[in-house]
Short mmCIF file of C-alpha atoms and ligand atoms in Angstrom, two decimals:
data_model
loop_
_atom_site.label_atom_id
_atom_site.label_comp_id
_atom_site.label_asym_id
_atom_site.label_seq_id
_atom_site.Cartn_x
_atom_site.Cartn_y
_atom_site.Cartn_z
CA UNK G 1 93.67 -119.40 -7.42
CA UNK G 2 93.13 -116.39 -5.20
CA UNK G 3 90.14 -116.00 -2.92
CA UNK G 4 88.36 -112.69 -3.37
CA UNK G 5 88.78 -110.52 -0.33
CA UNK G 6 85.99 -108.57 1.27
CA UNK G 7 86.73 -104.85 0.88
CA UNK G 8 87.17 -103.22 4.28
CA UNK G 9 84.79 -100.29 4.66
CA UNK G 10 85.69 -97.20 6.60
CA UNK G 11 82.20 -95.73 6.37
CA UNK G 12 79.01 -97.76 7.02
CA UNK G 13 76.81 -98.64 4.03
CA UNK G 14 73.44 -96.88 3.66
CA UNK G 15 70.58 -98.31 5.70
CA UNK G 16 67.62 -99.27 3.51
CA UNK G 17 64.51 -97.75 5.00
CA UNK G 18 66.28 -94.66 6.29
CA UNK G 19 64.00 -92.54 4.11
CA UNK G 20 60.55 -93.84 5.17
CA UNK G 21 57.09 -92.85 4.00
CA UNK G 22 54.34 -92.24 6.59
CA UNK G 23 52.74 -95.29 8.22
CA UNK G 24 49.79 -96.60 6.22
CA UNK G 25 51.01 -95.00 2.98
CA UNK G 26 49.36 -96.81 0.04
CA UNK G 27 51.36 -98.21 -2.86
CA UNK G 28 49.75 -99.17 -6.13
CA UNK G 29 49.56 -98.86 -9.87
CA UNK G 30 47.09 -97.13 -12.18
CA UNK G 31 45.43 -98.02 -15.47
CA UNK G 32 42.51 -96.89 -17.65
CA UNK G 33 39.80 -99.11 -19.13
CA UNK G 34 40.37 -98.37 -22.81
CA UNK G 35 44.14 -98.73 -22.50
CA UNK G 36 44.09 -102.29 -21.15
CA UNK G 37 40.72 -104.04 -21.36
CA UNK G 38 40.20 -104.93 -25.03
CA UNK G 39 36.94 -106.89 -25.52
CA UNK G 40 35.39 -103.81 -27.09
CA UNK G 41 32.41 -105.68 -28.46
CA UNK G 42 31.82 -108.00 -25.57
CA UNK G 43 28.93 -108.28 -23.13
CA UNK G 44 26.95 -105.43 -24.61
CA UNK G 45 29.56 -102.66 -24.46
CA UNK G 46 28.66 -99.61 -26.55
CA UNK G 47 31.10 -97.68 -28.71
CA UNK G 48 33.15 -94.82 -27.34
CA UNK G 49 34.73 -91.79 -29.01
CA UNK G 50 38.07 -93.59 -28.90
CA UNK G 51 36.73 -96.55 -30.91
CA UNK G 52 35.84 -93.98 -33.55
CA UNK G 53 39.01 -91.92 -33.27
CA UNK G 54 41.43 -94.84 -33.74
CA UNK G 55 39.67 -95.61 -37.04
CA UNK G 56 39.69 -92.04 -38.31
CA UNK G 57 42.26 -91.69 -41.14
CA UNK G 58 45.15 -89.47 -40.07
CA UNK G 59 44.02 -89.12 -36.47
CA UNK G 60 46.60 -91.37 -34.83
CA UNK G 61 50.28 -90.53 -34.55
CA UNK G 62 51.05 -94.24 -34.72
CA UNK G 63 48.44 -96.58 -36.21
CA UNK G 64 46.78 -99.03 -33.84
CA UNK G 65 43.58 -99.71 -31.95
CA UNK G 66 42.66 -101.05 -28.53
CA UNK G 67 40.29 -103.81 -29.65
CA UNK G 68 42.47 -106.32 -27.79
CA UNK G 69 45.03 -104.12 -25.98
CA UNK G 70 46.25 -106.16 -22.97
CA UNK G 71 43.17 -108.40 -23.05
CA UNK G 72 42.73 -107.49 -19.39
CA UNK G 73 38.98 -108.10 -19.65
CA UNK G 74 39.79 -111.81 -19.79
CA UNK G 75 43.09 -111.82 -17.92
CA UNK G 76 42.21 -109.63 -14.94
CA UNK G 77 42.89 -112.41 -12.43
CA UNK G 78 46.43 -112.85 -13.71
CA UNK G 79 46.90 -109.08 -13.61
CA UNK G 80 45.69 -108.82 -10.03
CA UNK G 81 48.26 -111.50 -9.15
CA UNK G 82 50.97 -109.34 -10.77
CA UNK G 83 49.91 -106.44 -8.57
CA UNK G 84 50.05 -108.61 -5.49
CA UNK G 85 53.56 -109.69 -6.48
CA UNK G 86 54.52 -106.02 -6.58
CA UNK G 87 53.58 -105.65 -2.93
CA UNK G 88 50.78 -103.27 -3.94
CA UNK G 89 48.06 -102.46 -1.43
CA UNK G 90 45.89 -100.45 -3.78
CA UNK G 91 44.95 -100.16 -7.46
CA UNK G 92 43.44 -97.34 -9.48
CA UNK G 93 41.43 -98.46 -12.52
CA UNK G 94 38.77 -96.77 -14.62
CA UNK G 95 35.26 -97.86 -15.40
CA UNK G 96 34.20 -97.78 -19.02
CA UNK G 97 31.04 -95.67 -19.25
CA UNK G 98 29.87 -97.44 -22.47
CA UNK G 99 30.08 -100.81 -20.73
CA UNK G 100 27.60 -99.59 -18.10
CA UNK G 101 25.38 -97.41 -20.32
CA UNK G 102 26.11 -98.43 -23.94
CA UNK G 103 24.43 -95.24 -25.21
CA UNK G 104 25.47 -93.05 -22.30
CA UNK G 105 22.01 -92.92 -20.73
CA UNK G 106 18.94 -95.12 -20.50
CA UNK G 107 18.98 -98.76 -19.50
CA UNK G 108 22.09 -99.97 -17.67
CA UNK G 109 23.89 -103.03 -18.98
CA UNK G 110 24.30 -105.42 -16.07
CA UNK G 111 26.88 -107.59 -17.85
CA UNK G 112 29.20 -104.60 -18.06
CA UNK G 113 28.87 -103.91 -14.38
CA UNK G 114 29.46 -107.57 -13.57
CA UNK G 115 32.96 -107.32 -15.00
CA UNK G 116 33.87 -104.64 -12.45
CA UNK G 117 32.25 -106.66 -9.66
CA UNK G 118 34.47 -109.62 -10.57
CA UNK G 119 37.54 -107.40 -10.80
CA UNK G 120 36.90 -105.73 -7.46
CA UNK G 121 36.25 -109.06 -5.77
CA UNK G 122 39.58 -110.36 -7.07
CA UNK G 123 41.33 -107.24 -5.78
CA UNK G 124 39.78 -107.46 -2.34
CA UNK G 125 40.70 -111.14 -2.13
CA UNK G 126 44.31 -110.15 -2.87
CA UNK G 127 44.24 -107.49 -0.15
CA UNK G 128 44.29 -104.63 -2.69
CA UNK G 129 42.04 -101.61 -2.10
CA UNK G 130 40.17 -100.57 -5.28
CA UNK G 131 40.08 -96.89 -6.31
CA UNK G 132 37.71 -96.39 -9.24
CA UNK G 133 37.92 -93.57 -11.80
CA UNK G 134 34.61 -92.87 -13.50
CA UNK G 135 35.86 -91.09 -16.58
CA UNK G 136 39.16 -91.76 -18.27
CA UNK G 137 38.22 -90.40 -21.69
CA UNK G 138 35.91 -93.05 -23.19
CA UNK G 139 32.77 -90.99 -23.77
CA UNK G 140 29.92 -93.05 -25.27
CA UNK G 141 29.81 -92.23 -28.98
CA UNK G 142 26.04 -91.70 -28.83
CA UNK G 143 26.57 -88.79 -26.45
CA UNK G 144 29.23 -87.26 -28.67
CA UNK G 145 26.81 -87.54 -31.59
CA UNK G 146 24.42 -85.41 -29.55
CA UNK G 147 27.05 -82.72 -28.86
CA UNK G 148 29.28 -84.45 -26.26
CA UNK G 149 30.87 -82.16 -23.69
CA UNK G 150 29.63 -79.13 -25.65
CA UNK G 151 26.20 -79.77 -24.18
CA UNK G 152 24.84 -79.48 -20.69
CA UNK G 153 22.95 -82.78 -21.13
CA UNK G 154 26.24 -84.73 -21.09
CA UNK G 155 26.94 -83.23 -17.65
CA UNK G 156 23.63 -84.57 -16.36
CA UNK G 157 24.20 -87.95 -18.02
CA UNK G 158 27.58 -88.21 -16.30
CA UNK G 159 26.02 -87.43 -12.93
CA UNK G 160 23.43 -90.18 -13.45
CA UNK G 161 26.06 -92.69 -14.52
CA UNK G 162 28.34 -91.84 -11.57
CA UNK G 163 25.50 -92.12 -9.06
CA UNK G 164 24.42 -95.45 -10.52
CA UNK G 165 27.93 -96.94 -10.35
CA UNK G 166 28.42 -95.72 -6.77
CA UNK G 167 25.13 -97.28 -5.76
CA UNK G 168 25.96 -100.58 -7.45
CA UNK G 169 29.62 -100.88 -6.38
CA UNK G 170 29.41 -98.98 -3.09
CA UNK G 171 29.43 -102.20 -1.09
CA UNK G 172 32.88 -102.97 -2.50
CA UNK G 173 34.47 -99.63 -3.46
CA UNK G 174 35.02 -96.78 -1.02
CA UNK G 175 37.16 -94.39 -3.10
CA UNK G 176 36.07 -92.76 -6.34
CA UNK G 177 37.79 -90.34 -8.70
CA UNK G 178 35.31 -88.47 -10.88
CA UNK G 179 37.32 -87.41 -13.93
CA UNK G 180 40.89 -87.99 -15.09
CA UNK G 181 42.94 -85.15 -16.59
CA UNK G 182 40.53 -82.38 -17.42
CA UNK G 183 42.86 -80.47 -19.71
CA UNK G 184 43.50 -83.43 -21.99
CA UNK G 185 39.77 -83.96 -22.42
CA UNK G 186 39.10 -80.29 -23.10
CA UNK G 187 42.16 -78.79 -24.77
CA UNK G 188 43.25 -81.82 -26.77
CA UNK G 189 39.79 -83.28 -27.39
CA UNK G 190 38.04 -80.06 -28.42
CA UNK G 191 40.84 -77.48 -28.91
CA UNK G 192 43.85 -78.86 -30.80
CA UNK G 193 41.93 -81.94 -31.90
CA UNK G 194 44.92 -84.15 -31.11
CA UNK G 195 42.79 -86.59 -29.13
CA UNK G 196 39.23 -87.94 -29.36
CA UNK G 197 36.81 -86.63 -30.45
CA UNK G 198 39.37 -84.64 -32.45
CA UNK G 199 37.53 -81.31 -32.74
CA UNK G 200 39.07 -77.88 -33.22
CA UNK G 201 36.59 -75.47 -31.71
CA UNK G 202 37.07 -71.76 -31.17
CA UNK G 203 38.15 -70.35 -27.83
CA UNK G 204 34.69 -69.54 -26.51
CA UNK G 205 33.42 -73.01 -27.39
CA UNK G 206 36.45 -74.65 -25.74
CA UNK G 207 35.85 -72.59 -22.61
CA UNK G 208 32.26 -73.78 -22.52
CA UNK G 209 33.42 -77.40 -22.86
CA UNK G 210 35.86 -76.74 -20.00
CA UNK G 211 33.05 -75.36 -17.89
CA UNK G 212 30.89 -78.41 -18.58
CA UNK G 213 33.67 -80.82 -17.69
CA UNK G 214 34.44 -79.16 -14.33
CA UNK G 215 30.70 -78.95 -13.69
CA UNK G 216 30.45 -82.67 -14.48
CA UNK G 217 33.01 -83.32 -11.75
CA UNK G 218 30.94 -81.51 -9.09
CA UNK G 219 27.70 -83.02 -10.37
CA UNK G 220 29.17 -86.53 -10.15
CA UNK G 221 30.65 -85.87 -6.72
CA UNK G 222 27.22 -84.90 -5.38
CA UNK G 223 25.56 -87.86 -7.12
CA UNK G 224 28.09 -90.32 -5.69
CA UNK G 225 27.62 -88.97 -2.17
CA UNK G 226 23.83 -89.12 -2.50
CA UNK G 227 23.95 -92.72 -3.77
CA UNK G 228 26.57 -93.93 -1.31
CA UNK G 229 26.98 -91.67 1.72
CA UNK G 230 30.13 -93.48 2.93
CA UNK G 231 32.02 -92.87 -0.32
CA UNK G 232 35.20 -90.83 -0.45
CA UNK G 233 35.40 -88.73 -3.60
CA UNK G 234 38.06 -86.71 -5.40
CA UNK G 235 39.43 -86.18 -8.89
CA UNK G 236 42.63 -87.05 -10.77
CA UNK G 237 44.11 -83.99 -12.42
CA UNK G 238 47.31 -83.50 -14.37
CA UNK G 239 47.94 -80.35 -12.40
CA UNK G 240 50.41 -77.88 -13.89
CA UNK G 241 53.20 -77.88 -11.33
CA UNK G 242 55.42 -74.80 -11.21
CA UNK G 243 58.84 -75.37 -9.68
CA UNK G 244 60.50 -72.40 -7.96
CA UNK G 245 64.02 -71.77 -9.21
CA UNK G 246 65.27 -71.55 -5.63
CA UNK G 247 64.06 -72.15 -2.07
CA UNK G 248 64.01 -68.39 -1.34
CA UNK G 249 60.60 -67.52 0.15
CA UNK G 250 59.90 -64.96 -2.57
CA UNK G 251 60.42 -67.59 -5.30
CA UNK G 252 58.25 -70.12 -3.45
CA UNK G 253 55.59 -67.43 -3.03
CA UNK G 254 55.78 -66.78 -6.79
CA UNK G 255 55.34 -70.52 -7.40
CA UNK G 256 52.16 -70.45 -5.28
CA UNK G 257 50.86 -67.60 -7.47
CA UNK G 258 51.80 -69.61 -10.56
CA UNK G 259 50.01 -72.72 -9.28
CA UNK G 260 46.70 -70.82 -9.07
CA UNK G 261 47.22 -69.12 -12.38
CA UNK G 262 48.45 -72.07 -14.45
CA UNK G 263 45.46 -74.15 -13.32
CA UNK G 264 42.89 -71.34 -13.35
CA UNK G 265 40.17 -72.96 -15.47
CA UNK G 266 40.59 -76.36 -13.86
CA UNK G 267 41.89 -77.13 -10.38
CA UNK G 268 41.66 -73.53 -9.15
CA UNK G 269 37.95 -73.18 -9.91
CA UNK G 270 37.27 -76.63 -8.46
CA UNK G 271 39.18 -75.84 -5.26
CA UNK G 272 37.87 -72.29 -4.85
CA UNK G 273 34.40 -72.37 -6.44
CA UNK G 274 35.10 -69.33 -8.59
CA UNK G 275 37.05 -68.48 -11.70
CA UNK G 276 40.01 -66.26 -10.83
CA UNK G 277 39.51 -62.64 -11.99
CA UNK G 278 42.70 -62.83 -14.03
CA UNK G 279 41.30 -65.83 -15.94
CA UNK G 280 37.99 -64.11 -16.71
CA UNK G 281 39.79 -60.95 -17.81
CA UNK G 282 42.18 -62.91 -20.01
CA UNK G 283 39.34 -64.80 -21.73
CA UNK G 284 37.17 -61.68 -22.10
CA UNK G 285 34.20 -62.29 -24.40
CA UNK G 286 35.26 -65.94 -24.77
CA UNK G 287 34.91 -66.63 -21.01
CA UNK G 288 32.53 -69.46 -20.13
CA UNK G 289 28.88 -68.62 -19.50
CA UNK G 290 28.19 -69.69 -15.91
CA UNK G 291 25.98 -69.18 -12.89
CA UNK G 292 26.68 -68.93 -9.17
CA UNK G 293 24.74 -72.15 -8.59
CA UNK G 294 27.02 -73.95 -11.01
CA UNK G 295 30.10 -72.55 -9.28
CA UNK G 296 28.81 -73.90 -5.97
CA UNK G 297 28.53 -77.37 -7.53
CA UNK G 298 31.98 -77.11 -9.15
CA UNK G 299 33.55 -76.10 -5.84
CA UNK G 300 31.94 -78.80 -3.68
CA UNK G 301 34.59 -79.86 -1.14
CA UNK G 302 36.40 -83.10 -1.95
CA UNK G 303 37.62 -85.81 0.39
CA UNK G 304 41.02 -85.92 -1.30
CA UNK G 305 42.90 -84.56 -4.25
CA UNK G 306 44.42 -86.86 -6.87
CA UNK G 307 47.25 -85.45 -8.94
CA UNK G 308 49.07 -86.97 -11.90
CA UNK G 309 52.63 -85.68 -11.77
CA UNK G 310 55.08 -86.47 -14.57
CA UNK G 311 56.97 -83.20 -14.97
CA UNK G 312 57.23 -79.53 -14.06
CA UNK G 313 54.98 -77.25 -16.11
CA UNK G 314 57.34 -74.30 -15.64
CA UNK G 315 60.29 -73.06 -13.63
CA UNK G 316 59.40 -69.79 -11.95
CA UNK G 317 60.84 -67.02 -9.83
CA UNK G 318 59.64 -63.89 -8.09
CA UNK G 319 58.42 -60.99 -10.23
CA UNK G 320 58.34 -57.34 -9.23
CA UNK G 321 54.64 -57.68 -8.42
CA UNK G 322 54.45 -59.89 -5.29
CA UNK G 323 51.19 -61.38 -6.63
CA UNK G 324 52.81 -62.39 -9.90
CA UNK G 325 55.60 -64.68 -11.10
CA UNK G 326 58.10 -64.96 -13.91
CA UNK G 327 58.64 -68.15 -15.91
CA UNK G 328 61.91 -69.27 -17.44
CA UNK G 329 61.87 -71.25 -20.68
CA UNK G 330 62.95 -74.91 -20.63
CA UNK G 331 66.46 -75.30 -21.97
CA UNK G 332 66.68 -77.12 -25.29
CA UNK G 333 69.02 -79.63 -23.66
CA UNK G 334 66.60 -80.46 -20.82
CA UNK G 335 66.51 -84.30 -20.55
CA UNK G 336 63.28 -86.01 -21.55
CA UNK G 337 61.69 -89.49 -21.85
CA UNK G 338 58.74 -89.26 -24.31
CA UNK G 339 59.06 -85.95 -26.20
CA UNK G 340 56.55 -84.11 -23.94
CA UNK G 341 58.05 -85.63 -20.83
CA UNK G 342 60.78 -83.34 -19.53
CA UNK G 343 62.37 -85.07 -16.59
CA UNK G 344 61.93 -82.96 -13.47
CA UNK G 345 61.88 -84.99 -10.25
CA UNK G 346 61.59 -81.84 -8.13
CA UNK G 347 58.00 -81.49 -9.43
CA UNK G 348 57.22 -84.43 -7.15
CA UNK G 349 58.34 -82.36 -4.16
CA UNK G 350 56.89 -79.00 -5.14
CA UNK G 351 53.58 -80.39 -6.44
CA UNK G 352 52.33 -81.69 -3.07
CA UNK G 353 54.08 -78.94 -1.09
CA UNK G 354 52.58 -76.06 -3.10
CA UNK G 355 49.12 -77.68 -3.21
CA UNK G 356 49.30 -77.89 0.55
CA UNK G 357 50.39 -74.24 0.92
CA UNK G 358 47.68 -72.92 -1.37
CA UNK G 359 44.62 -75.13 -0.70
CA UNK G 360 45.41 -77.38 2.33
CA UNK G 361 43.55 -80.43 0.95
CA UNK G 362 42.73 -83.08 3.56
CA UNK G 363 44.88 -85.56 1.68
CA UNK G 364 46.64 -85.94 -1.63
CA UNK G 365 47.21 -89.02 -3.77
CA UNK G 366 49.74 -89.18 -6.55
CA UNK G 367 47.31 -90.79 -8.99
CA UNK G 368 49.88 -91.18 -11.78
CA UNK G 369 53.61 -90.97 -12.27
CA UNK G 370 55.83 -93.01 -14.54
CA UNK G 371 57.83 -92.88 -17.74
CA UNK G 372 58.14 -94.35 -21.18
CA UNK G 373 61.13 -96.67 -21.42
CA UNK G 374 62.03 -98.41 -24.65
CA UNK G 375 64.33 -100.87 -23.01
CA UNK G 376 63.61 -103.35 -25.82
CA UNK G 377 65.64 -101.45 -28.38
CA UNK G 378 68.99 -102.98 -27.46
CA UNK G 379 67.71 -106.52 -27.02
CA UNK G 380 67.26 -106.32 -23.25
CA UNK G 381 63.52 -105.70 -22.99
CA UNK G 382 63.47 -106.08 -19.23
CA UNK G 383 66.42 -103.87 -18.26
CA UNK G 384 64.61 -100.57 -17.84
CA UNK G 385 67.39 -98.85 -15.94
CA UNK G 386 65.98 -95.45 -16.93
CA UNK G 387 62.68 -96.25 -15.20
CA UNK G 388 64.49 -97.40 -12.06
CA UNK G 389 66.48 -94.17 -11.87
CA UNK G 390 63.34 -92.18 -12.68
CA UNK G 391 61.47 -93.85 -9.84
CA UNK G 392 64.30 -93.52 -7.38
CA UNK G 393 64.69 -89.79 -7.98
CA UNK G 394 60.96 -88.95 -8.08
CA UNK G 395 60.18 -91.06 -5.02
CA UNK G 396 63.07 -89.46 -3.17
CA UNK G 397 61.41 -86.10 -3.76
CA UNK G 398 58.00 -87.44 -2.74
CA UNK G 399 59.45 -88.75 0.51
CA UNK G 400 60.93 -85.32 1.18
CA UNK G 401 57.52 -83.72 0.57
CA UNK G 402 55.93 -86.08 3.11
CA UNK G 403 58.70 -85.38 5.62
CA UNK G 404 58.02 -81.65 5.16
CA UNK G 405 54.37 -82.12 6.05
CA UNK G 406 52.55 -82.51 2.72
CA UNK G 407 49.57 -84.82 3.45
CA UNK G 408 50.28 -87.45 0.78
CA UNK G 409 48.39 -90.69 1.44
CA UNK G 410 49.48 -92.86 -1.48
CA UNK G 411 51.23 -93.29 -4.82
CA UNK G 412 49.93 -95.00 -7.98
CA UNK G 413 52.56 -95.83 -10.57
CA UNK G 414 51.60 -95.51 -14.22
CA UNK G 415 51.45 -98.33 -15.06
CA UNK G 416 51.37 -101.94 -13.96
CA UNK G 417 52.05 -103.17 -17.51
CA UNK G 418 52.74 -101.79 -20.99
CA UNK G 419 49.48 -100.77 -22.63
CA UNK G 420 47.72 -98.79 -25.38
CA UNK G 421 49.19 -95.30 -25.19
CA UNK G 422 46.43 -93.30 -26.93
CA UNK G 423 47.67 -91.65 -30.16
CA UNK G 424 51.05 -93.37 -29.80
CA UNK G 425 49.29 -96.78 -29.79
CA UNK G 426 51.83 -99.39 -28.66
CA UNK G 427 54.98 -97.42 -29.51
CA UNK G 428 55.51 -96.26 -25.91
CA UNK G 429 55.92 -98.59 -22.97
CA UNK G 430 55.04 -97.43 -19.45
CA UNK G 431 54.80 -100.79 -17.66
CA UNK G 432 56.58 -102.29 -14.69
CA UNK G 433 55.71 -105.51 -16.54
CA UNK G 434 56.58 -106.00 -20.18
CA UNK G 435 53.71 -107.16 -22.42
CA UNK G 436 54.36 -109.28 -25.48
CA UNK G 437 51.36 -108.28 -27.60
CA UNK G 438 51.63 -111.44 -29.75
CA UNK G 439 51.27 -113.84 -26.84
CA UNK G 440 49.95 -111.51 -24.09
CA UNK G 441 52.73 -112.76 -21.88
CA UNK G 442 53.60 -110.41 -19.00
CA UNK G 443 57.17 -110.37 -17.67
CA UNK G 444 58.58 -108.35 -14.78
CA UNK G 445 61.10 -105.65 -15.70
CA UNK G 446 63.89 -104.47 -13.44
CA UNK G 447 61.62 -101.67 -12.23
CA UNK G 448 59.03 -104.15 -10.93
CA UNK G 449 61.62 -105.46 -8.48
CA UNK G 450 62.56 -101.92 -7.47
CA UNK G 451 58.92 -100.98 -6.93
CA UNK G 452 58.41 -104.09 -4.79
CA UNK G 453 61.35 -103.13 -2.56
CA UNK G 454 59.97 -99.64 -2.05
CA UNK G 455 56.39 -100.80 -1.46
CA UNK G 456 57.25 -103.54 0.98
CA UNK G 457 59.73 -101.40 2.98
CA UNK G 458 57.53 -98.29 2.68
CA UNK G 459 60.72 -96.34 2.07
CA UNK G 460 62.94 -95.06 -0.71
CA UNK G 461 65.64 -97.61 -1.40
C1 LIG N 501 46.72 -89.89 -18.21
C2 LIG N 501 47.12 -90.85 -18.73
C3 LIG N 501 47.51 -92.11 -19.12
C4 LIG N 501 48.74 -92.08 -20.01
C5 LIG N 501 49.96 -91.72 -19.22
C6 LIG N 501 51.24 -91.81 -20.01
O1 LIG N 501 45.85 -89.90 -17.38
O2 LIG N 501 47.41 -89.02 -18.77
O3 LIG N 501 46.69 -90.35 -19.98
O4 LIG N 501 46.35 -92.54 -19.73
O5 LIG N 501 48.86 -93.30 -20.57
O6 LIG N 501 49.86 -90.43 -18.74
O7 LIG N 501 51.25 -90.87 -21.02
#
């Protein structure tokens, strides 16, 4: 028998931790109420537009509902322990509006609020800072029946709800996100109809919905500050990130132009308090009806910016006009995870860097990033090598953005565990933990171990 010999190395091995994140950087995961909680009829919860949508014939791409989902409503303690095992120091979750106000307005339901008190207490006990999102798509059905985001009254109802939650949870929660992913709510909910409430309105009506949703953000921000002056408030937007095709200053400049333009009706108006002229011209008679007072509310300064970054929106380069940009089409062979999810790790560098160039936010959080991995297909449900490589490349780019001065304060991975993926139901799996939906057993995947290494070393490994 021969004894294995240690291979002599001429060059030293890499040093883990050589690519550090800033001191105090926060590591966590993100979820949304409807995607994990289940218990849809418990403790006085009202119905939301998603309860309706999942039961609408032909609405879902893959049949399924979230009546049980991950049963997190009952298993939250176990789930907080999973987060602690990941080395997480923070957690972003959403509050279900119809648990707090079953009909959207009126009398609050204290049993609904108690659930979030218990959850937050468990997080704090585990040393995990709670970041609460007030709206992750579950509009109370009663409000939709009265016109939903088409009406100004829903904006006011959202402000009242946000202020009430901040007042009630302000002793335990410091950080609030108003609204998650504006364009999904507006363009998919009311434009293409692909998501709840599944309407296909004309362009002018969609623009008015858009205006109401950005106005709801500012209204909620002011209400939260009034109810809880110590609160820190921002939003969580799936910002369209343009990636310059080279580092040449003229291409980067073009990418800055593209950032403002590609987000004109959303982040740009919320950061600048006015709709860009190019947007108003483009929309013409269909442009949203608005007032200067509303723009002042929409543009209220935030304490931080939350951005969900999964992919580049476009690859761009300089145009002849120095205020413009040119986009290149994605190649048909561009690698992807889920069909919409073109893999583009450099978006995690250019997102924060361009946001910093254009708007200099006080701080930025990556409020979502992750990928679908169907590691179960070959009988190894826990070997999600694609998610590990995804994380390693995206986090490498994020570290580079921090090193180049982008003020990124934390990263929330989507998601802690597999969950209800909207119209795809349970067909996609985004978790660091695998969920067996028959038994509700959670099991760590390879990526959970990788995440733990990164979080505990505060460095790319
Ligand atoms: C979002 C999210 C999540 C999704 C995730 C994966 O804010 O977009 O919708 O709810 O599950 O993005 O698609």
